[in-house]
């Protein structure tokens, strides 16, 4: 398919209703395009697409940018930056881009590879001698590339409770924990997304360069690329900068509530998901990649070979269900910090990101010289829905209504999740009493990768769980059935309530395991990976 010619100079009247900057050159102007040399067709109505997306996901606020052939054809913002205020989302507002940051980590490593200081296929122990996984052979042969491509053998999100939602682990704690996380598949055998190994990758950048990941990315990538409003870690954001507030909502709730400030990503997260950026500067990042690793000033930051390396697929992925169902995609691979897939017969390169109360999506269509970014300050899938809806129009497949289809699928999933949670709140009709006095369940329980969890009794005699690394995951236990209890965290907007199961042997509790009650629970609440053995 030929690349369509898209002009950003067709200045026509646009829909109002979004928080635009009137003086943004060419921004928000409808454009025309010729698809594969065929008849000229109208470009998507960006404002309408944003409004429809926000309605489909009941979004608090949203921001989006689209660039084609180096021209900014859309920059828009709508809704509130924080529920309960009159503070609007603005085009220059900083959003956490979360896991989109992973590509900045791989770019930092590519710079060090070009300098001869790092090798993709060198064992991690070359740079971090104490690195270890569950299996000794894997520990010795686990490479830098393995850390970046989600083929470690660990289960989805393994160990994220060290740092999510408000875990207090430092990089050294993460490195020490990895050897205690049990694999769920063979090394290099299948894809399972993880965050901890990107924290390890960030530590490689720090140890090899002698700078923190944050400083290296700021000085070596953000500033040269022209992303000077972005911050590589939240503490670096100037006090005067407009910053969005994330929102969560309890299952079935109509309105989002601002996220607990304690669950903002800590510096530990930086290499896995710590960047904050305005939408417009994400266009600079996209253009840098369309130009093969060269900045707008003509400075090459990474070699052509390394630019190709980072976009080379490594680990096969199962294509996203919605894209597969629409017939838009057939194959997907995870590269080095990027997801690579076909989309309506063309190459699509991108990544999504989920921070507390914020979801973002970034998409590049190289053959169309197009870059799309959007973010919403609700923990819902509005960003990817908007991006693929726009991408579909740009490549000449406007019959795909991703907003309508994916919005309906989201509503159905929400309804199922609400039903699950409601069921979890009610003990089964044939529920059995707990087999021991409540006092027998109290004590300290320990998992070697996570640390200690303490079960105690309150003054009124009920059980209480303290998750040790987290303040927001401390709460009362409600008896459910037999030796199963339910932890209902004080903040119901987390949608992370969990069953707590006590194993009783010879009249004593020996083990505690946990699992999320609802499918709405984010995978980073990896309660199911815990095996908490009693230590007193």
Coordinates of C-alpha atoms in Angstrom, one line a residue:
X1 CA 0.0 0.0 0.0
X2 CA 1.4 3.4 -1.0
X3 CA 1.7 6.1 1.7
X4 CA -1.2 8.5 1.5
X5 CA -0.5 12.1 0.8
X6 CA -1.9 14.1 3.7
X7 CA -1.9 17.9 3.8
X8 CA -2.1 19.8 7.1
X9 CA -3.0 23.1 5.3
X10 CA -6.7 22.6 4.6
X11 CA -7.9 25.2 7.1
X12 CA -11.6 24.5 7.5
X13 CA -14.0 25.1 10.4
X14 CA -13.7 22.5 13.2
X15 CA -16.0 21.3 15.9
X16 CA -15.6 23.2 19.2
X17 CA -15.8 21.9 22.7
X18 CA -12.1 20.9 23.3
X19 CA -9.6 22.9 25.2
X20 CA -7.5 24.0 22.2
X21 CA -4.8 26.5 22.0
X22 CA -6.0 28.9 19.3
X23 CA -2.6 29.8 18.1
X24 CA -1.4 26.2 17.6
X25 CA -0.1 26.3 14.0
X26 CA -2.2 23.9 11.8
X27 CA -3.4 22.0 15.0
X28 CA -6.9 20.7 14.9
X29 CA -7.5 21.6 11.2
X30 CA -9.4 19.0 9.2
X31 CA -7.2 17.6 6.4
X32 CA -7.7 15.7 3.2
X33 CA -5.9 12.6 2.1
X34 CA -5.5 10.5 -1.0
X35 CA -5.3 6.8 0.0
X36 CA -3.1 4.7 -2.3
X37 CA -3.6 7.2 -5.1
X38 CA -7.3 6.8 -5.0
X39 CA -10.0 9.5 -4.6
X40 CA -9.4 12.2 -2.0
X41 CA -11.3 11.4 1.2
X42 CA -11.8 13.4 4.3
X43 CA -9.5 12.9 7.3
X44 CA -11.0 11.8 10.5
X45 CA -12.9 14.3 12.6
X46 CA -10.5 14.3 15.5
X47 CA -12.7 16.3 17.9
X48 CA -15.7 14.1 17.3
X49 CA -13.5 11.0 17.8
X50 CA -12.3 12.3 21.1
X51 CA -15.8 13.2 22.3
X52 CA -17.2 9.8 21.3
X53 CA -14.3 8.0 23.0
X54 CA -14.8 10.0 26.2
X55 CA -18.5 9.2 26.2
X56 CA -17.8 5.5 25.6
X57 CA -15.5 5.3 28.6
X58 CA -17.1 8.0 30.7
X59 CA -13.7 9.7 30.8
X60 CA -12.9 12.5 33.2
X61 CA -10.4 14.1 30.8
X62 CA -8.3 13.3 27.7
X63 CA -5.5 14.7 25.6
X64 CA -4.4 13.7 22.1
X65 CA -2.0 14.6 19.3
X66 CA -1.7 13.4 15.7
X67 CA 1.2 14.2 13.3
X68 CA 1.4 13.3 9.7
X69 CA 4.3 14.0 7.3
X70 CA 6.0 16.0 10.0
X71 CA 2.9 18.3 10.4
X72 CA 0.9 18.5 13.6
X73 CA -2.6 17.9 12.3
X74 CA -4.3 17.7 15.7
X75 CA -3.6 18.7 19.2
X76 CA -6.6 18.6 21.5
X77 CA -7.7 18.3 25.1
X78 CA -11.0 17.9 26.8
X79 CA -12.6 17.3 30.2
X80 CA -11.3 17.9 33.7
X81 CA -7.8 17.5 35.0
X82 CA -9.3 16.6 38.4
X83 CA -12.9 15.6 39.4
X84 CA -14.6 18.1 41.7
X85 CA -12.6 21.1 40.4
X86 CA -13.0 23.4 37.4
X87 CA -9.4 22.7 36.3
X88 CA -9.5 21.6 32.7
X89 CA -7.2 19.3 30.8
X90 CA -5.0 21.5 28.6
X91 CA -2.8 20.7 25.7
X92 CA 0.4 21.4 27.6
X93 CA -0.5 19.3 30.6
X94 CA 1.9 16.6 31.7
X95 CA 0.6 13.0 31.8
X96 CA 2.5 10.0 33.1
X97 CA 3.2 7.9 30.1
X98 CA 4.0 4.8 32.2
X99 CA 5.3 1.8 30.2
X100 CA 5.8 3.9 27.1
X101 CA 8.9 4.9 29.1
X102 CA 10.3 1.4 28.4
X103 CA 11.4 2.5 24.9
X104 CA 13.5 5.3 26.5
X105 CA 15.3 2.7 28.6
X106 CA 16.1 0.6 25.5
X107 CA 17.2 3.8 23.7
X108 CA 19.5 4.6 26.6
X109 CA 21.0 1.1 26.4
X110 CA 21.3 1.5 22.6
X111 CA 23.4 4.6 23.2
X112 CA 25.7 2.6 25.5
X113 CA 25.8 -0.3 23.0
X114 CA 27.0 2.2 20.3
X115 CA 29.7 3.3 22.7
X116 CA 30.8 -0.3 23.2
X117 CA 29.9 -0.3 26.9
X118 CA 27.0 -2.7 26.8
X119 CA 26.2 -5.7 24.6
X120 CA 22.6 -6.9 24.0
X121 CA 23.5 -10.5 24.3
X122 CA 25.9 -10.3 27.2
X123 CA 24.7 -11.9 30.5
X124 CA 23.3 -9.4 33.0
X125 CA 25.9 -10.6 35.5
X126 CA 28.5 -8.8 33.3
X127 CA 27.0 -5.6 34.7
X128 CA 25.2 -6.7 37.8
X129 CA 27.2 -9.6 39.3
X130 CA 24.6 -10.4 42.0
X131 CA 21.8 -10.9 39.5
X132 CA 19.9 -14.2 39.9
X133 CA 16.7 -15.9 38.8
X134 CA 15.0 -19.0 40.2
X135 CA 17.1 -21.4 38.1
X136 CA 20.9 -21.3 38.3
X137 CA 21.4 -21.9 34.6
X138 CA 19.0 -19.1 33.7
X139 CA 20.7 -16.8 36.1
X140 CA 24.1 -17.3 34.4
X141 CA 22.7 -17.0 30.9
X142 CA 20.1 -14.3 31.3
X143 CA 21.0 -11.5 28.9
X144 CA 20.3 -7.8 28.5
X145 CA 18.0 -8.7 25.6
X146 CA 16.1 -11.2 27.8
X147 CA 15.4 -8.4 30.3
X148 CA 13.7 -6.3 27.7
X149 CA 11.6 -8.7 25.8
X150 CA 9.2 -10.3 28.3
X151 CA 10.4 -13.9 27.8
X152 CA 11.9 -14.5 31.2
X153 CA 9.5 -17.4 32.1
X154 CA 8.0 -15.4 35.0
X155 CA 4.2 -15.1 35.1
X156 CA 2.5 -11.9 34.1
X157 CA 3.4 -9.0 36.3
X158 CA 5.4 -11.2 38.7
X159 CA 6.7 -9.3 41.7
X160 CA 4.9 -6.0 40.9
X161 CA 3.5 -5.9 44.5
X162 CA 7.1 -4.8 45.5
X163 CA 6.4 -1.5 43.8
X164 CA 2.6 -1.4 43.2
X165 CA 0.4 0.2 44.2
X166 CA 2.6 2.0 46.8
X167 CA 5.3 -0.6 47.3
X168 CA 8.5 0.7 48.8
X169 CA 11.2 -1.5 47.1
X170 CA 14.4 0.0 45.8
X171 CA 16.3 -1.4 42.8
X172 CA 18.5 -3.5 45.0
X173 CA 15.4 -5.0 46.6
X174 CA 14.0 -5.9 43.2
X175 CA 17.3 -7.6 42.2
X176 CA 17.3 -9.5 45.4
X177 CA 13.7 -10.6 45.0
X178 CA 14.0 -12.0 41.5
X179 CA 15.7 -15.3 42.5
X180 CA 12.6 -16.1 44.7
X181 CA 10.0 -15.6 42.0
X182 CA 8.8 -19.0 40.6
X183 CA 8.7 -19.3 36.8
X184 CA 5.4 -20.3 35.2
X185 CA 6.9 -21.3 31.8
X186 CA 10.2 -22.2 30.2
X187 CA 12.9 -19.6 29.8
X188 CA 12.5 -17.8 26.4
X189 CA 9.5 -20.0 25.7
X190 CA 6.6 -17.5 25.7
X191 CA 5.6 -13.9 26.3
X192 CA 4.5 -12.6 29.7
X193 CA 4.7 -8.9 30.4
X194 CA 6.8 -7.8 33.4
X195 CA 8.1 -4.6 34.9
X196 CA 10.8 -5.7 37.4
X197 CA 13.3 -6.6 34.7
X198 CA 13.1 -3.1 33.2
X199 CA 14.0 -1.8 36.6
X200 CA 17.0 -4.1 36.3
X201 CA 17.7 -2.7 32.9
X202 CA 17.6 0.8 34.3
X203 CA 20.2 -0.3 36.9
X204 CA 22.5 -1.5 34.1
X205 CA 22.2 2.0 32.6
X206 CA 23.1 3.5 36.0
X207 CA 26.0 1.2 36.8
X208 CA 27.6 1.4 33.3
X209 CA 27.2 5.2 32.7
X210 CA 27.8 6.3 36.3
X211 CA 24.6 8.4 36.2
X212 CA 21.2 7.6 37.4
X213 CA 18.7 6.4 34.8
X214 CA 16.8 9.7 35.3
X215 CA 19.8 11.9 34.6
X216 CA 21.0 9.8 31.7
X217 CA 17.7 9.8 29.9
X218 CA 17.2 13.5 30.6
X219 CA 20.7 14.6 29.3
X220 CA 21.2 12.0 26.6
X221 CA 17.7 11.7 25.2
X222 CA 15.0 14.1 26.3
X223 CA 16.9 17.4 25.9
X224 CA 18.6 16.5 22.5
X225 CA 15.3 15.2 21.1
X226 CA 13.6 18.5 22.1
X227 CA 11.4 17.1 24.8
X228 CA 12.4 19.7 27.4
X229 CA 9.0 19.8 29.0
X230 CA 9.0 16.1 29.8
X231 CA 10.3 14.9 33.2
X232 CA 12.0 11.6 33.6
X233 CA 10.6 11.3 37.1
X234 CA 7.8 13.1 38.9
X235 CA 10.0 14.9 41.4
X236 CA 11.7 16.7 38.5
X237 CA 8.4 18.4 37.4
X238 CA 8.6 22.1 38.0
X239 CA 6.0 23.4 40.5
X240 CA 4.5 25.7 37.9
X241 CA 3.9 22.9 35.3
X242 CA 0.3 21.8 34.7
X243 CA 0.0 18.2 35.9
X244 CA -2.9 15.9 35.5
X245 CA -4.6 14.0 38.3
X246 CA -5.3 10.3 37.8
X247 CA -8.7 8.8 38.7
X248 CA -9.9 5.4 39.8
X249 CA -13.5 4.4 40.5
X250 CA -15.1 1.6 42.4
X251 CA -16.8 -1.1 40.3
X252 CA -20.1 0.4 39.1
X253 CA -19.4 3.9 40.3
X254 CA -20.5 6.7 38.0
X255 CA -17.6 9.1 38.7
X256 CA -13.9 8.7 39.2
X257 CA -12.1 9.8 42.3
X258 CA -8.6 11.3 42.4
X259 CA -6.0 8.6 43.1
X260 CA -4.5 8.4 46.6
X261 CA -1.2 10.4 46.3
X262 CA 0.6 7.6 48.1
X263 CA 0.3 5.4 44.9
X264 CA 2.1 7.7 42.6
X265 CA 5.0 5.9 40.9
X266 CA 8.2 6.1 42.9
X267 CA 11.6 6.7 41.5
X268 CA 12.1 2.9 41.5
X269 CA 9.6 2.7 38.7
X270 CA 11.5 5.2 36.5
X271 CA 13.1 2.8 34.0
X272 CA 9.9 0.7 33.7
X273 CA 7.4 3.6 33.6
X274 CA 8.4 6.9 35.1
X275 CA 8.2 9.5 32.4
X276 CA 5.8 12.4 32.4
X277 CA 5.2 14.3 29.1
X278 CA 2.8 16.7 27.3
X279 CA 1.1 15.3 24.2
X280 CA 2.8 17.6 21.8
X281 CA 6.3 16.5 22.8
X282 CA 5.4 12.9 22.1
X283 CA 5.2 14.0 18.5
X284 CA 8.9 14.9 18.8
X285 CA 9.6 11.4 20.1
X286 CA 7.7 9.9 17.2
X287 CA 9.5 12.0 14.6
X288 CA 12.9 11.0 16.1
X289 CA 12.0 7.4 15.3
X290 CA 10.6 8.2 11.9
X291 CA 14.0 9.9 11.2
X292 CA 15.9 6.7 12.2
X293 CA 17.3 8.0 15.5
X294 CA 18.2 11.6 14.4
X295 CA 17.0 14.7 16.2
X296 CA 15.3 17.7 14.6
X297 CA 18.7 19.4 14.8
X298 CA 20.3 16.7 12.7
X299 CA 22.1 15.0 15.6
X300 CA 22.2 11.2 15.4
X301 CA 21.7 9.8 18.9
X302 CA 21.8 6.1 18.0
X303 CA 23.3 4.4 14.9
X304 CA 21.1 3.2 12.1
X305 CA 21.9 -0.3 13.2
X306 CA 20.7 0.2 16.7
X307 CA 17.5 2.0 15.4
X308 CA 16.7 -1.1 13.5
X309 CA 17.7 -3.4 16.4
X310 CA 15.2 -1.7 18.8
X311 CA 12.3 -2.3 16.3
X312 CA 13.3 -5.9 15.5
X313 CA 10.7 -8.3 16.9
X314 CA 12.0 -10.9 19.4
X315 CA 9.1 -12.5 21.3
X316 CA 5.9 -13.6 19.6
X317 CA 2.7 -12.1 21.2
X318 CA -0.9 -13.0 20.8
X319 CA -2.4 -10.1 18.9
X320 CA -4.8 -7.9 20.8
X321 CA -8.3 -9.5 20.8
X322 CA -10.1 -6.5 19.5
X323 CA -7.7 -6.0 16.6
X324 CA -7.8 -9.6 15.8
X325 CA -11.6 -9.8 15.9
X326 CA -11.8 -6.8 13.5
X327 CA -9.4 -8.5 11.1
X328 CA -7.0 -5.6 11.4
X329 CA -4.1 -7.6 12.6
X330 CA -2.7 -11.1 12.4
X331 CA 0.8 -11.1 13.9
X332 CA 2.5 -9.3 16.8
X333 CA 6.0 -9.3 18.3
X334 CA 7.6 -7.6 21.2
X335 CA 10.8 -5.9 20.3
X336 CA 13.2 -3.9 22.5
X337 CA 10.7 -1.7 24.4
X338 CA 8.3 -1.6 21.5
X339 CA 5.3 -3.7 20.4
X340 CA 5.4 -4.4 16.6
X341 CA 2.4 -5.7 14.7
X342 CA 0.6 -5.5 11.3
X343 CA -2.3 -3.2 11.1
X344 CA -4.6 -3.2 8.0
X345 CA -1.6 -4.3 5.9
X346 CA 0.9 -1.8 7.2
X347 CA 3.5 -1.8 10.0
X348 CA 2.4 -0.4 13.4
X349 CA 5.0 0.3 16.2
X350 CA 3.9 1.4 19.6
X351 CA 3.3 0.8 23.3
X352 CA 0.6 1.4 25.9
X353 CA 1.1 2.7 29.4
X354 CA -0.9 2.4 32.6
X355 CA 0.0 4.6 35.7
X356 CA -2.2 5.0 38.8
X357 CA -5.4 6.4 37.4
X358 CA -4.0 7.2 33.9
X359 CA -3.8 5.3 30.7
X360 CA -1.9 6.3 27.6
X361 CA -1.1 4.9 24.1
X362 CA 1.5 5.8 21.6
X363 CA 1.4 4.6 18.0
X364 CA 3.7 5.1 14.9
X365 CA 2.7 4.1 11.4
X366 CA 6.1 4.4 9.6
X367 CA 4.8 3.8 6.1
X368 CA 2.3 6.6 6.5
X369 CA 4.7 8.9 8.4
X370 CA 2.1 9.2 11.1
X371 CA 2.4 9.5 14.9
X372 CA -0.6 9.2 17.3
X373 CA -0.6 9.7 21.0
X374 CA -3.5 10.0 23.5
X375 CA -3.9 9.7 27.3
X376 CA -6.9 9.8 29.6
X377 CA -6.9 10.4 33.4
X378 CA -9.0 7.3 34.1
X379 CA -7.8 3.8 34.4
X380 CA -9.7 2.7 31.3
X381 CA -8.9 1.9 27.7
X382 CA -9.9 5.1 26.0
X383 CA -6.4 5.9 24.8
X384 CA -5.8 2.8 22.7
X385 CA -9.4 3.0 21.4
X386 CA -8.9 6.6 20.1
X387 CA -5.5 5.8 18.6
X388 CA -6.7 2.8 16.6
X389 CA -9.8 4.5 15.5
X390 CA -7.7 7.4 14.1
X391 CA -5.1 5.0 12.7
X392 CA -7.8 3.1 10.9
X393 CA -9.0 6.2 9.1
X394 CA -5.4 7.3 8.2
X395 CA -4.7 4.0 6.5
X396 CA -8.0 4.1 4.6
X397 CA -10.1 1.7 6.6
X398 CA -12.8 4.0 8.0
X399 CA -15.3 1.2 8.2
X400 CA -13.7 0.1 11.5
X401 CA -15.6 1.7 14.3
X402 CA -13.2 0.9 17.2
X403 CA -14.9 3.5 19.4
X404 CA -18.3 1.8 19.1
X405 CA -17.0 -1.8 19.2
X406 CA -14.4 -1.5 21.9
X407 CA -16.6 0.8 24.0
X408 CA -19.3 -1.8 24.0
X409 CA -16.8 -4.5 24.9
X410 CA -15.6 -2.4 27.8
X411 CA -19.1 -1.8 29.1
X412 CA -19.8 -5.6 29.0
X413 CA -16.5 -6.3 30.9
X414 CA -17.3 -3.7 33.5
X415 CA -20.7 -5.3 34.1
X416 CA -19.1 -8.7 34.5
X417 CA -16.6 -7.3 36.9
X418 CA -19.3 -5.6 39.0
X419 CA -21.2 -8.9 39.2
X420 CA -18.0 -10.8 40.3
X421 CA -17.3 -8.3 43.0
X422 CA -20.9 -8.4 44.2
X423 CA -20.7 -12.2 44.4
X424 CA -17.5 -12.0 46.3
X425 CA -19.1 -9.9 48.9
X426 CA -21.6 -12.6 49.8
X427 CA -20.6 -15.8 51.3
X428 CA -21.9 -19.0 49.6
X429 CA -25.1 -20.5 50.9
X430 CA -23.3 -23.6 52.2
X431 CA -20.4 -21.6 53.7
X432 CA -18.6 -23.5 56.4
X433 CA -17.3 -21.8 59.6
X434 CA -13.6 -21.2 60.1
X435 CA -12.0 -24.3 61.6
X436 CA -9.9 -22.4 64.2
X437 CA -10.5 -19.6 66.7
X438 CA -9.7 -16.3 65.0
X439 CA -6.7 -15.8 67.3
X440 CA -5.1 -18.9 65.7
X441 CA -4.9 -17.1 62.3
X442 CA -2.8 -14.2 63.6
X443 CA 0.9 -14.0 63.2
X444 CA 3.7 -13.0 60.8
X445 CA 3.8 -14.6 57.4
X446 CA 6.7 -14.2 55.0
X447 CA 7.4 -14.7 51.3
X448 CA 11.1 -14.4 50.4
X449 CA 10.5 -12.1 47.4
X450 CA 7.9 -9.9 49.0
X451 CA 8.7 -9.8 52.7
X452 CA 6.4 -9.9 55.7
X453 CA 2.6 -9.8 56.0
X454 CA 1.1 -9.5 59.4
X455 CA -2.4 -10.8 60.5
X456 CA -3.6 -9.4 63.7
X457 CA -6.9 -9.0 65.7
X458 CA -8.6 -5.7 66.2
X459 CA -10.1 -4.6 69.5
X460 CA -13.4 -5.9 68.4
X461 CA -11.9 -9.3 67.7
X462 CA -11.9 -9.2 63.9
X463 CA -8.9 -10.1 61.8
X464 CA -6.8 -7.4 60.1
X465 CA -4.2 -7.8 57.3
X466 CA -1.1 -5.5 57.0
X467 CA 0.6 -6.1 53.7
X468 CA 3.9 -4.8 55.0
X469 CA 5.2 -3.0 51.9
X470 CA 2.0 -1.1 51.3
X471 CA -0.1 1.3 53.3
X472 CA -3.2 1.3 51.0
X473 CA -3.3 -2.5 51.2
X474 CA -4.1 -2.8 54.9
X475 CA -7.6 -3.7 55.9
X476 CA -10.1 -5.9 57.7
X477 CA -10.6 -9.5 56.8
X478 CA -14.2 -10.7 56.5
X479 CA -14.9 -14.4 56.8
X480 CA -16.1 -16.0 53.6
X481 CA -16.1 -19.8 53.7
X482 CA -14.1 -22.2 55.9
X483 CA -10.5 -21.0 56.1
X484 CA -11.1 -18.5 53.3
X485 CA -11.4 -14.8 54.2
X486 CA -11.8 -11.7 52.0
X487 CA -9.7 -8.5 52.3
X488 CA -11.7 -5.5 51.4
X489 CA -9.3 -2.6 51.2
X490 CA -10.4 0.8 52.5
X491 CA -10.1 2.4 49.0
X492 CA -12.7 0.5 46.9
X493 CA -11.6 2.4 43.8
X494 CA -8.6 0.2 43.6
X495 CA -10.8 -2.7 42.5
X496 CA -8.3 -5.0 44.1
X497 CA -10.1 -6.8 46.9
X498 CA -8.7 -10.3 47.4
X499 CA -9.5 -13.6 48.9
X500 CA -7.0 -14.7 51.7
X501 CA -6.7 -18.5 52.1
X502 CA -5.2 -20.0 55.2
X503 CA -3.8 -23.5 55.0
X504 CA -4.3 -25.4 58.2
X505 CA -2.2 -28.5 59.1
X506 CA -2.4 -30.4 62.4
X507 CA -4.5 -27.6 63.9
X508 CA -2.1 -24.8 63.0
X509 CA -2.0 -22.3 60.1
X510 CA 1.2 -22.9 58.1
X511 CA 0.6 -20.9 54.9
X512 CA -1.3 -18.0 53.5
X513 CA -2.1 -17.6 49.8
X514 CA -4.2 -14.9 48.1
X515 CA -6.0 -14.2 44.8
X516 CA -7.9 -11.2 43.4
X517 CA -11.7 -11.5 43.6
X518 CA -12.5 -9.7 40.3
X519 CA -11.2 -9.8 36.7
X520 CA -11.2 -6.0 36.9
X521 CA -8.2 -6.1 39.2
X522 CA -5.0 -4.9 37.5
X523 CA -2.4 -7.7 36.9
X524 CA 0.2 -5.8 38.9
X525 CA -1.8 -6.8 42.0
X526 CA 0.0 -10.2 41.8
X527 CA -1.5 -11.6 45.0
X528 CA -1.5 -15.1 43.4
X529 CA 2.3 -15.1 43.3
X530 CA 2.6 -15.0 47.1
X531 CA 3.3 -18.0 49.3
X532 CA 3.4 -16.6 52.8
X533 CA 4.8 -19.1 55.2
X534 CA 4.2 -18.6 58.9
X535 CA 7.4 -17.4 60.7
X536 CA 6.0 -17.0 64.3

